[in-house]
Amino acid sequence: MSDHHLRTRMPGAPAPAAAPAPRGPGPRTAAALRAAAPALAVYAAVRALGLLVLWLAAHASGKDPVVRLSGRWDSVWYQRIAENGYGHTVTLPDGALHSDLAFFPLLPALERGISEVSPLTLGGAGLLVAWTAGLLAAWGIYAVGAQLHGRRTGVVLAALWGVYPTAFVQSMAYTETLFTALAAWALYAVLRGRWLPAGALCVLAGLTRPSAAALIAALAITAAATLVREFRAGGRTGPLLRRNARMLAGVALAPLGWLAYVVFVAVREGSPFAYFEVQAQWGNNIDGGRALAAFIAGLPLPAALGLCAALGLLGWLVVLCVRQRQPLPVLVYTVAIVVISLIGAGYFGSRPRLMMPAFPLLLPPAVALARLRGGWGGRSGRGGVRAEASDPAAGAEQPAATVAGADRGAPPPPGAAERSPVLTTPAQPPALTGSAQAAALTAPAVIVLAVLACASAVFGAWTLLGAGPP
């Protein structure tokens, strides 16, 4: 029995025969996709429900649902860049300038490329990118959840991200799904010790959103912690650096996308700080939370108390993530996204949307929902929403040996004390490729997710048909 898969069997029972892991990138990807199919199906279902509710509400009110998804707010800026390149500036009545240089180039480039080779308009191309990236993000989120807590948790985590309060933005021609997909797969790559792919994904994330700084910080801090730990364990500098050459290369690669765009804006505008000046003109400068405090102070008392309660819930989720002992790169990324979203001076209504890529915040409730028992499904074996798998090489109920005690219910594998407290590198593919054992969502979990999906769909339609930006 593999030390890397914390399974149990009856005394005297023969060890299960291990099936060979799929070889080659094609079979491995196919096996991983089959294992992730339940998560993708649940995510697609909840997002389809949101689109259906929006379509019904829009037609009832005489509005165009497609325009609401691809023809308003930031979507228009991205499409203008895709069509004409950078150079558009809007002067507001108060004299403030809003330049399109505040928007990063990857989404407009994809919109332009798709519209050039297909009959889609720029708006349609933006929706195609957003919806495809949403599925890739759900897959990556599932991969991280399955790596840390098993496949059932991975499915629930992807579903919870799909019913996030501002999940309607995932159906818009915005960058949230694209960035989250890149971030989730970068984090998964780090958890698997694949630093060069993680760095490359960071480069693309840095061309998508400024919040890529959180992802870059996660890689840098994780690498620094790894080096310090190995150095304190008696490692010599030369061999230590050679042994971690791929990690160092990935970390050096990570900020290049973000830095490239900042330098581009600096050269174009003739000022080394031009990018930050552009963001300040949009009101997106960092003020340490003063704008947030002023906003709360200006609210009526009931609204102020409600907002403080919401912020308290956010803080509680962060504490739960720490207590859950999430791996260092995941925790650093999550906290950095939350901090960046709260300390800016921008429009307050956009802050929940800006925090949406911090999907590990949903890991504690995902674990709790995955452990719900009762009704049908789960260990009762009476059906349920099943996440079947095909490769018996990896466990479904128990994850592969995880990091920093992520699976607190399982004993540590042999040699765990000598391993990095940050990463794990199982000998075989982990829960991504699944097992013959089913990971089923229980009836209570399905009911909770269904209620959340309905609430998210109604809130999304109400917001999108309103006047204010998300």
Tab-separated table of C-alpha atoms in Angstrom:
chain	number	residue	atom	x	y	z
A	1	MET	CA	0.000	0.000	0.000
A	2	SER	CA	1.379	3.349	-0.974
A	3	ASP	CA	2.486	5.586	1.847
A	4	HIS	CA	1.193	8.506	-0.129
A	5	HIS	CA	-2.446	7.448	-0.096
A	6	LEU	CA	-3.813	7.213	3.408
A	7	ARG	CA	-6.154	4.290	2.899
A	8	THR	CA	-7.334	1.720	5.401
A	9	ARG	CA	-8.090	-1.974	4.883
A	10	MET	CA	-9.134	-4.851	7.096
A	11	PRO	CA	-6.355	-6.836	8.795
A	12	GLY	CA	-5.330	-9.764	6.659
A	13	ALA	CA	-7.002	-8.424	3.558
A	14	PRO	CA	-4.816	-8.409	0.471
A	15	ALA	CA	-3.486	-5.068	-0.637
A	16	PRO	CA	-5.418	-3.638	-3.571
A	17	ALA	CA	-3.664	-3.885	-6.872
A	18	ALA	CA	-2.567	-0.490	-8.072
A	19	ALA	CA	-3.528	0.341	-11.624
A	20	PRO	CA	-0.821	1.998	-13.672
A	21	ALA	CA	-1.133	5.763	-13.808
A	22	PRO	CA	-1.990	7.171	-17.229
A	23	ARG	CA	1.098	8.004	-19.237
A	24	GLY	CA	1.509	11.002	-21.476
A	25	PRO	CA	-0.120	14.421	-21.211
A	26	GLY	CA	-3.139	13.422	-23.301
A	27	PRO	CA	-4.309	10.434	-21.211
A	28	ARG	CA	-3.502	12.238	-17.957
A	29	THR	CA	-5.531	15.255	-18.999
A	30	ALA	CA	-8.427	13.059	-20.081
A	31	ALA	CA	-8.358	11.194	-16.762
A	32	ALA	CA	-8.212	14.454	-14.811
A	33	LEU	CA	-11.108	15.860	-16.832
A	34	ARG	CA	-13.215	12.773	-16.144
A	35	ALA	CA	-12.501	13.110	-12.419
A	36	ALA	CA	-13.402	16.811	-12.499
A	37	ALA	CA	-16.570	16.261	-14.564
A	38	PRO	CA	-18.935	16.368	-11.542
A	39	ALA	CA	-17.466	19.678	-10.377
A	40	LEU	CA	-17.699	21.131	-13.879
A	41	ALA	CA	-21.274	19.875	-14.244
A	42	VAL	CA	-22.384	21.405	-10.945
A	43	TYR	CA	-20.635	24.688	-11.726
A	44	ALA	CA	-22.146	24.840	-15.219
A	45	ALA	CA	-25.585	24.092	-13.790
A	46	VAL	CA	-25.526	26.908	-11.242
A	47	ARG	CA	-24.210	29.388	-13.791
A	48	ALA	CA	-26.834	28.259	-16.323
A	49	LEU	CA	-29.486	28.877	-13.670
A	50	GLY	CA	-28.168	32.414	-13.232
A	51	LEU	CA	-28.328	33.036	-16.979
A	52	LEU	CA	-31.861	31.616	-17.161
A	53	VAL	CA	-33.120	33.849	-14.362
A	54	LEU	CA	-31.441	36.859	-15.979
A	55	TRP	CA	-32.990	36.036	-19.368
A	56	LEU	CA	-36.475	35.709	-17.880
A	57	ALA	CA	-36.171	38.889	-15.816
A	58	ALA	CA	-34.672	40.869	-18.722
A	59	HIS	CA	-37.426	39.890	-21.134
A	60	ALA	CA	-40.064	40.624	-18.521
A	61	SER	CA	-38.666	44.150	-18.161
A	62	GLY	CA	-38.005	44.689	-21.869
A	63	LYS	CA	-34.208	44.716	-21.580
A	64	ASP	CA	-31.524	42.905	-23.572
A	65	PRO	CA	-29.721	40.324	-21.399
A	66	VAL	CA	-26.745	40.094	-23.780
A	67	VAL	CA	-26.110	43.832	-23.498
A	68	ARG	CA	-26.207	43.478	-19.728
A	69	LEU	CA	-23.445	40.875	-19.911
A	70	SER	CA	-21.166	42.260	-22.600
A	71	GLY	CA	-22.097	45.871	-23.368
A	72	ARG	CA	-21.764	47.826	-20.125
A	73	TRP	CA	-19.193	49.114	-17.675
A	74	ASP	CA	-15.721	47.534	-17.879
A	75	SER	CA	-16.750	45.304	-20.803
A	76	VAL	CA	-16.993	48.375	-23.028
A	77	TRP	CA	-13.478	49.501	-22.105
A	78	TYR	CA	-12.004	46.101	-22.916
A	79	GLN	CA	-13.784	45.955	-26.273
A	80	ARG	CA	-12.626	49.473	-27.180
A	81	ILE	CA	-9.031	48.445	-26.449
A	82	ALA	CA	-9.510	45.283	-28.515
A	83	GLU	CA	-10.798	47.326	-31.442
A	84	ASN	CA	-8.590	50.417	-31.366
A	85	GLY	CA	-5.714	49.705	-29.008
A	86	TYR	CA	-4.824	51.926	-26.083
A	87	GLY	CA	-5.238	55.691	-26.125
A	88	HIS	CA	-8.834	56.439	-25.111
A	89	THR	CA	-9.393	58.848	-22.212
A	90	VAL	CA	-12.661	60.098	-20.737
A	91	THR	CA	-12.870	63.458	-18.975
A	92	LEU	CA	-15.438	63.492	-16.188
A	93	PRO	CA	-17.536	66.559	-15.271
A	94	ASP	CA	-15.283	67.209	-12.273
A	95	GLY	CA	-12.213	67.259	-14.526
A	96	ALA	CA	-10.925	63.821	-13.528
A	97	LEU	CA	-9.387	61.715	-16.294
A	98	HIS	CA	-10.112	58.046	-16.826
A	99	SER	CA	-7.587	56.408	-19.159
A	100	ASP	CA	-7.975	52.957	-20.688
A	101	LEU	CA	-4.399	52.241	-19.549
A	102	ALA	CA	-5.971	51.159	-16.256
A	103	PHE	CA	-7.085	47.948	-18.016
A	104	PHE	CA	-4.626	45.108	-18.588
A	105	PRO	CA	-4.164	43.705	-22.100
A	106	LEU	CA	-4.737	39.935	-22.054
A	107	LEU	CA	-8.552	39.939	-22.293
A	108	PRO	CA	-8.651	42.557	-25.100
A	109	ALA	CA	-5.995	40.598	-26.988
A	110	LEU	CA	-8.040	37.397	-26.717
A	111	GLU	CA	-11.206	39.236	-27.779
A	112	ARG	CA	-9.453	40.665	-30.811
A	113	GLY	CA	-7.913	37.336	-31.788
A	114	ILE	CA	-11.174	35.403	-31.495
A	115	SER	CA	-13.193	38.011	-33.378
A	116	GLU	CA	-10.622	37.964	-36.191
A	117	VAL	CA	-10.919	34.212	-36.780
A	118	SER	CA	-14.628	33.723	-36.012
A	119	PRO	CA	-17.952	35.410	-36.769
A	120	LEU	CA	-18.241	36.561	-33.153
A	121	THR	CA	-18.339	40.248	-32.304
A	122	LEU	CA	-15.906	41.587	-29.732
A	123	GLY	CA	-18.644	41.346	-27.118
A	124	GLY	CA	-19.399	37.758	-28.086
A	125	ALA	CA	-15.703	36.924	-27.995
A	126	GLY	CA	-15.469	38.432	-24.524
A	127	LEU	CA	-18.345	36.249	-23.331
A	128	LEU	CA	-16.742	33.165	-24.898
A	129	VAL	CA	-13.485	33.892	-23.076
A	130	ALA	CA	-15.274	34.536	-19.772
A	131	TRP	CA	-17.456	31.426	-19.938
A	132	THR	CA	-14.632	29.145	-21.064
A	133	ALA	CA	-12.330	30.590	-18.404
A	134	GLY	CA	-15.101	30.045	-15.845
A	135	LEU	CA	-15.063	26.319	-16.563
A	136	LEU	CA	-11.266	26.248	-16.434
A	137	ALA	CA	-11.379	28.154	-13.145
A	138	ALA	CA	-13.899	25.694	-11.701
A	139	TRP	CA	-11.621	22.853	-12.788
A	140	GLY	CA	-8.595	24.479	-11.155
A	141	ILE	CA	-10.557	25.247	-7.987
A	142	TYR	CA	-11.705	21.638	-7.863
A	143	ALA	CA	-8.090	20.514	-8.338
A	144	VAL	CA	-6.885	22.562	-5.374
A	145	GLY	CA	-9.759	21.420	-3.156
A	146	ALA	CA	-9.292	17.768	-4.150
A	147	GLN	CA	-5.552	17.981	-3.565
A	148	LEU	CA	-6.042	19.254	-0.023
A	149	HIS	CA	-9.239	17.595	1.211
A	150	GLY	CA	-10.442	15.009	-1.275
A	151	ARG	CA	-12.678	15.024	-4.333
A	152	ARG	CA	-15.962	15.666	-2.543
A	153	THR	CA	-14.578	18.889	-1.102
A	154	GLY	CA	-13.252	19.827	-4.538
A	155	VAL	CA	-16.724	19.489	-6.049
A	156	VAL	CA	-18.325	21.542	-3.288
A	157	LEU	CA	-15.616	24.205	-3.513
A	158	ALA	CA	-16.209	24.684	-7.245
A	159	ALA	CA	-19.957	24.859	-6.629
A	160	LEU	CA	-19.591	27.434	-3.852
A	161	TRP	CA	-17.450	29.608	-6.103
A	162	GLY	CA	-20.217	29.422	-8.703
A	163	VAL	CA	-22.812	30.717	-6.208
A	164	TYR	CA	-20.622	33.427	-4.689
A	165	PRO	CA	-22.736	36.580	-4.088
A	166	THR	CA	-21.227	38.359	-7.105
A	167	ALA	CA	-20.906	35.195	-9.198
A	168	PHE	CA	-23.002	36.857	-11.920
A	169	VAL	CA	-19.763	38.607	-12.937
A	170	GLN	CA	-18.466	35.180	-13.954
A	171	SER	CA	-20.981	35.320	-16.810
A	172	MET	CA	-19.897	38.801	-17.945
A	173	ALA	CA	-17.146	39.828	-20.362
A	174	TYR	CA	-14.892	40.698	-17.411
A	175	THR	CA	-11.479	39.385	-16.334
A	176	GLU	CA	-12.518	37.677	-13.085
A	177	THR	CA	-12.891	34.176	-14.507
A	178	LEU	CA	-9.741	34.438	-16.613
A	179	PHE	CA	-7.652	35.605	-13.681
A	180	THR	CA	-9.133	33.042	-11.272
A	181	ALA	CA	-8.421	30.221	-13.717
A	182	LEU	CA	-4.780	31.275	-14.016
A	183	ALA	CA	-4.458	31.749	-10.247
A	184	ALA	CA	-6.066	28.417	-9.342
A	185	TRP	CA	-3.881	26.423	-11.703
A	186	ALA	CA	-0.775	28.352	-10.620
A	187	LEU	CA	-1.501	27.482	-6.991
A	188	TYR	CA	-2.121	23.864	-7.899
A	189	ALA	CA	1.180	23.778	-9.777
A	190	VAL	CA	2.986	25.109	-6.693
A	191	LEU	CA	1.286	22.524	-4.477
A	192	ARG	CA	2.583	19.849	-6.840
A	193	GLY	CA	6.073	21.359	-6.903
A	194	ARG	CA	5.850	22.433	-10.566
A	195	TRP	CA	7.367	25.864	-10.283
A	196	LEU	CA	8.044	26.657	-13.934
A	197	PRO	CA	4.416	26.149	-15.028
A	198	ALA	CA	3.344	28.145	-11.964
A	199	GLY	CA	5.638	31.003	-12.972
A	200	ALA	CA	4.351	30.934	-16.554
A	201	LEU	CA	0.743	31.084	-15.344
A	202	CYS	CA	1.707	34.028	-13.136
A	203	VAL	CA	3.044	35.826	-16.199
A	204	LEU	CA	-0.363	35.504	-17.884
A	205	ALA	CA	-2.155	36.503	-14.678
A	206	GLY	CA	0.054	39.599	-14.530
A	207	LEU	CA	-1.227	40.563	-17.970
A	208	THR	CA	-4.824	40.131	-16.809
A	209	ARG	CA	-5.334	42.011	-13.543
A	210	PRO	CA	-3.240	44.090	-11.118
A	211	SER	CA	-4.220	41.705	-8.322
A	212	ALA	CA	-1.688	39.290	-9.818
A	213	ALA	CA	0.582	40.900	-7.226
A	214	ALA	CA	-1.083	38.591	-4.675
A	215	LEU	CA	-0.181	35.526	-6.718
A	216	ILE	CA	3.388	36.734	-7.228
A	217	ALA	CA	3.712	37.306	-3.482
A	218	ALA	CA	2.395	33.799	-2.766
A	219	LEU	CA	5.108	32.223	-4.909
A	220	ALA	CA	7.874	34.458	-3.577
A	221	ILE	CA	7.016	33.964	0.095
A	222	THR	CA	6.596	30.211	-0.343
A	223	ALA	CA	9.975	29.947	-2.054
A	224	ALA	CA	11.633	32.063	0.631
A	225	ALA	CA	10.126	29.915	3.393
A	226	THR	CA	11.324	26.769	1.641
A	227	LEU	CA	14.878	28.096	1.304
A	228	VAL	CA	15.004	29.258	4.921
A	229	ARG	CA	13.708	25.917	6.187
A	230	GLU	CA	16.249	23.947	4.171
A	231	PHE	CA	19.081	26.283	5.138
A	232	ARG	CA	18.243	25.936	8.832
A	233	ALA	CA	18.198	22.166	8.367
A	234	GLY	CA	21.893	22.383	7.522
A	235	GLY	CA	21.835	22.881	3.787
A	236	ARG	CA	24.830	24.559	2.187
A	237	THR	CA	24.124	27.579	0.028
A	238	GLY	CA	25.516	26.266	-3.254
A	239	PRO	CA	23.821	22.846	-3.275
A	240	LEU	CA	20.660	24.390	-1.843
A	241	LEU	CA	20.370	26.865	-4.728
A	242	ARG	CA	21.139	24.198	-7.320
A	243	ARG	CA	18.598	21.835	-5.827
A	244	ASN	CA	15.940	24.560	-5.960
A	245	ALA	CA	16.903	25.980	-9.346
A	246	ARG	CA	13.473	25.331	-10.878
A	247	MET	CA	11.749	26.953	-7.933
A	248	LEU	CA	13.950	30.039	-8.200
A	249	ALA	CA	13.400	30.203	-11.958
A	250	GLY	CA	9.639	30.021	-11.484
A	251	VAL	CA	9.715	32.805	-8.906
A	252	ALA	CA	11.884	34.972	-11.169
A	253	LEU	CA	9.483	34.356	-14.059
A	254	ALA	CA	6.302	35.107	-12.091
A	255	PRO	CA	6.345	38.953	-12.012
A	256	LEU	CA	7.397	39.469	-15.636
A	257	GLY	CA	3.870	39.901	-17.025
A	258	TRP	CA	2.835	42.468	-14.433
A	259	LEU	CA	6.153	44.304	-14.704
A	260	ALA	CA	5.991	44.302	-18.510
A	261	TYR	CA	2.668	46.122	-18.504
A	262	VAL	CA	3.777	48.626	-15.848
A	263	VAL	CA	6.891	49.376	-17.929
A	264	PHE	CA	4.774	49.669	-21.089
A	265	VAL	CA	2.584	52.319	-19.455
A	266	ALA	CA	5.655	54.114	-18.076
A	267	VAL	CA	7.303	54.286	-21.510
A	268	ARG	CA	4.084	55.300	-23.243
A	269	GLU	CA	3.342	58.098	-20.775
A	270	GLY	CA	6.930	59.161	-20.182
A	271	SER	CA	6.834	58.694	-16.421
A	272	PRO	CA	8.199	55.806	-14.343
A	273	PHE	CA	5.124	55.950	-12.101
A	274	ALA	CA	2.590	56.468	-14.893
A	275	TYR	CA	0.686	53.249	-14.213
A	276	PHE	CA	0.118	54.169	-10.576
A	277	GLU	CA	-0.898	57.682	-11.595
A	278	VAL	CA	-3.470	56.236	-14.007
A	279	GLN	CA	-4.885	54.031	-11.258
A	280	ALA	CA	-5.017	57.015	-8.895
A	281	GLN	CA	-7.050	58.951	-11.478
A	282	TRP	CA	-9.564	56.123	-11.389
A	283	GLY	CA	-9.603	56.313	-7.592
A	284	ASN	CA	-7.876	52.943	-7.273
A	285	ASN	CA	-4.876	54.120	-5.293
A	286	ILE	CA	-3.933	52.447	-2.015
A	287	ASP	CA	-5.058	54.491	0.989
A	288	GLY	CA	-4.719	51.900	3.747
A	289	GLY	CA	-8.491	51.544	4.185
A	290	ARG	CA	-9.338	55.187	4.872
A	291	ALA	CA	-11.912	55.276	2.071
A	292	LEU	CA	-13.569	52.151	3.446
A	293	ALA	CA	-13.739	53.638	6.948
A	294	ALA	CA	-15.167	56.896	5.593
A	295	PHE	CA	-17.762	55.002	3.564
A	296	ILE	CA	-18.918	53.054	6.621
A	297	ALA	CA	-19.018	56.217	8.742
A	298	GLY	CA	-21.273	57.900	6.181
A	299	LEU	CA	-23.869	55.147	6.163
A	300	PRO	CA	-27.048	55.097	8.254
A	301	LEU	CA	-26.535	53.160	11.458
A	302	PRO	CA	-28.400	49.961	10.410
A	303	ALA	CA	-26.492	49.807	7.109
A	304	ALA	CA	-23.194	50.527	8.860
A	305	LEU	CA	-23.827	47.738	11.373
A	306	GLY	CA	-24.742	45.342	8.575
A	307	LEU	CA	-21.573	46.169	6.668
A	308	CYS	CA	-19.466	45.765	9.794
A	309	ALA	CA	-21.088	42.361	10.337
A	310	ALA	CA	-20.191	41.381	6.753
A	311	LEU	CA	-16.596	42.480	7.307
A	312	GLY	CA	-16.575	40.513	10.547
A	313	LEU	CA	-17.728	37.424	8.645
A	314	LEU	CA	-14.934	37.995	6.155
A	315	GLY	CA	-12.397	38.217	8.971
A	316	TRP	CA	-13.821	35.047	10.522
A	317	LEU	CA	-13.370	33.202	7.217
A	318	VAL	CA	-9.741	34.326	7.079
A	319	VAL	CA	-9.223	33.056	10.649
A	320	LEU	CA	-10.800	29.721	9.691
A	321	CYS	CA	-8.411	29.471	6.751
A	322	VAL	CA	-5.499	29.961	9.130
A	323	ARG	CA	-6.882	27.461	11.639
A	324	GLN	CA	-7.460	25.010	8.804
A	325	ARG	CA	-3.694	25.204	8.255
A	326	GLN	CA	-3.977	25.863	4.559
A	327	PRO	CA	-0.705	25.531	2.654
A	328	LEU	CA	1.413	28.658	2.714
A	329	PRO	CA	0.995	29.640	-0.976
A	330	VAL	CA	-2.781	29.251	-0.768
A	331	LEU	CA	-3.028	31.233	2.466
A	332	VAL	CA	-0.735	34.046	1.322
A	333	TYR	CA	-2.649	34.402	-1.943
A	334	THR	CA	-6.002	34.521	-0.153
A	335	VAL	CA	-4.993	37.058	2.461
A	336	ALA	CA	-3.259	39.235	-0.140
A	337	ILE	CA	-6.365	39.336	-2.378
A	338	VAL	CA	-8.533	40.308	0.599
A	339	VAL	CA	-6.109	43.002	1.757
A	340	ILE	CA	-5.703	44.475	-1.732
A	341	SER	CA	-9.481	44.619	-2.103
A	342	LEU	CA	-9.984	46.427	1.209
A	343	ILE	CA	-7.157	48.969	1.311
A	344	GLY	CA	-7.878	50.619	-2.039
A	345	ALA	CA	-9.770	53.866	-2.423
A	346	GLY	CA	-11.961	52.646	-5.301
A	347	TYR	CA	-15.712	52.241	-5.636
A	348	PHE	CA	-16.941	50.264	-2.638
A	349	GLY	CA	-19.571	48.299	-4.524
A	350	SER	CA	-16.852	46.587	-6.572
A	351	ARG	CA	-14.976	45.178	-3.586
A	352	PRO	CA	-16.921	41.912	-3.279
A	353	ARG	CA	-16.222	41.346	-6.976
A	354	LEU	CA	-12.528	42.089	-6.485
A	355	MET	CA	-12.416	39.467	-3.712
A	356	MET	CA	-14.049	36.766	-5.822
A	357	PRO	CA	-10.715	35.290	-7.022
A	358	ALA	CA	-9.905	34.501	-3.357
A	359	PHE	CA	-11.645	31.135	-3.690
A	360	PRO	CA	-9.698	29.501	-0.800
A	361	LEU	CA	-11.880	31.588	1.522
A	362	LEU	CA	-14.573	29.062	0.649
A	363	LEU	CA	-12.494	26.050	1.684
A	364	PRO	CA	-13.709	25.972	5.327
A	365	PRO	CA	-17.419	25.971	4.381
A	366	ALA	CA	-16.679	23.554	1.532
A	367	VAL	CA	-15.099	21.069	3.947
A	368	ALA	CA	-18.049	21.478	6.325
A	369	LEU	CA	-20.602	20.896	3.550
A	370	ALA	CA	-18.673	17.921	2.192
A	371	ARG	CA	-18.830	16.291	5.629
A	372	LEU	CA	-22.576	16.677	6.024
A	373	ARG	CA	-24.274	13.333	6.471
A	374	GLY	CA	-27.889	12.335	6.205
A	375	GLY	CA	-30.605	11.523	3.728
A	376	TRP	CA	-29.003	9.887	0.728
A	377	GLY	CA	-25.485	9.804	-0.637
A	378	GLY	CA	-22.205	9.981	1.215
A	379	ARG	CA	-21.219	6.946	3.227
A	380	SER	CA	-24.796	5.733	3.465
A	381	GLY	CA	-24.446	4.419	-0.087
A	382	ARG	CA	-28.019	5.312	-1.060
A	383	GLY	CA	-27.307	7.318	-4.145
A	384	GLY	CA	-26.661	11.013	-4.207
A	385	VAL	CA	-24.875	13.343	-6.545
A	386	ARG	CA	-21.939	11.135	-7.369
A	387	ALA	CA	-18.484	12.102	-8.506
A	388	GLU	CA	-17.374	8.900	-10.191
A	389	ALA	CA	-13.798	8.394	-11.228
A	390	SER	CA	-11.843	6.065	-13.395
A	391	ASP	CA	-8.338	5.697	-12.053
A	392	PRO	CA	-7.963	3.533	-8.944
A	393	ALA	CA	-4.475	4.877	-8.386
A	394	ALA	CA	-5.632	7.726	-6.140
A	395	GLY	CA	-8.062	7.955	-3.262
A	396	ALA	CA	-11.384	9.720	-3.504
A	397	GLU	CA	-12.407	10.016	0.097
A	398	GLN	CA	-8.912	10.724	1.399
A	399	PRO	CA	-6.560	13.063	-0.423
A	400	ALA	CA	-2.983	12.292	-1.190
A	401	ALA	CA	-0.561	13.206	1.573
A	402	THR	CA	-1.224	16.887	1.970
A	403	VAL	CA	0.479	19.923	3.340
A	404	ALA	CA	0.683	21.438	6.777
A	405	GLY	CA	-1.875	19.017	8.181
A	406	ALA	CA	-4.580	20.024	5.720
A	407	ASP	CA	-6.368	16.741	6.316
A	408	ARG	CA	-6.429	16.824	10.075
A	409	GLY	CA	-8.422	13.626	10.365
A	410	ALA	CA	-5.698	11.445	8.845
A	411	PRO	CA	-2.444	10.353	10.450
A	412	PRO	CA	0.690	11.800	8.893
A	413	PRO	CA	2.392	9.575	6.360
A	414	PRO	CA	5.830	8.174	7.124
A	415	GLY	CA	8.501	10.775	6.626
A	416	ALA	CA	6.072	13.669	6.844
A	417	ALA	CA	8.184	15.365	9.496
A	418	GLU	CA	11.045	15.602	7.039
A	419	ARG	CA	8.931	17.060	4.249
A	420	SER	CA	8.420	20.686	3.444
A	421	PRO	CA	5.639	22.265	5.529
A	422	VAL	CA	4.541	24.030	2.371
A	423	LEU	CA	4.431	21.528	-0.473
A	424	THR	CA	3.698	17.930	-1.157
A	425	THR	CA	4.749	15.856	-4.122
A	426	PRO	CA	2.890	12.518	-4.086
A	427	ALA	CA	4.433	9.708	-6.063
A	428	GLN	CA	1.278	9.308	-8.146
A	429	PRO	CA	-1.289	11.847	-9.352
A	430	PRO	CA	-3.541	12.820	-6.436
A	431	ALA	CA	-7.309	13.127	-6.329
A	432	LEU	CA	-7.262	14.918	-9.682
A	433	THR	CA	-7.416	11.563	-11.435
A	434	GLY	CA	-9.911	10.111	-8.995
A	435	SER	CA	-10.577	6.507	-7.997
A	436	ALA	CA	-13.154	3.834	-8.429
A	437	GLN	CA	-14.670	4.894	-5.121
A	438	ALA	CA	-17.448	7.466	-5.426
A	439	ALA	CA	-17.417	10.856	-3.754
A	440	ALA	CA	-21.091	11.681	-3.320
A	441	LEU	CA	-22.695	14.863	-2.103
A	442	THR	CA	-25.281	14.202	0.548
A	443	ALA	CA	-28.846	15.467	0.414
A	444	PRO	CA	-28.223	18.279	2.951
A	445	ALA	CA	-25.237	19.512	0.939
A	446	VAL	CA	-27.233	19.432	-2.306
A	447	ILE	CA	-30.106	21.350	-0.688
A	448	VAL	CA	-27.756	24.017	0.675
A	449	LEU	CA	-26.084	24.443	-2.703
A	450	ALA	CA	-29.458	24.594	-4.483
A	451	VAL	CA	-30.720	27.324	-2.155
A	452	LEU	CA	-27.513	29.302	-2.583
A	453	ALA	CA	-27.699	28.883	-6.372
A	454	CYS	CA	-31.241	30.258	-6.465
A	455	ALA	CA	-30.349	33.196	-4.223
A	456	SER	CA	-27.242	33.965	-6.293
A	457	ALA	CA	-29.255	33.829	-9.532
A	458	VAL	CA	-31.931	36.201	-8.256
A	459	PHE	CA	-29.390	38.639	-6.825
A	460	GLY	CA	-27.386	38.544	-10.039
A	461	ALA	CA	-30.406	39.329	-12.228
A	462	TRP	CA	-31.450	42.155	-9.907
A	463	THR	CA	-27.967	43.659	-9.984
A	464	LEU	CA	-27.409	43.304	-13.723
A	465	LEU	CA	-30.774	44.878	-14.538
A	466	GLY	CA	-30.038	47.792	-12.208
A	467	ALA	CA	-28.134	50.955	-12.942
A	468	GLY	CA	-24.952	50.635	-10.942
A	469	PRO	CA	-21.781	48.775	-11.921
A	470	PRO	CA	-20.964	45.493	-10.191
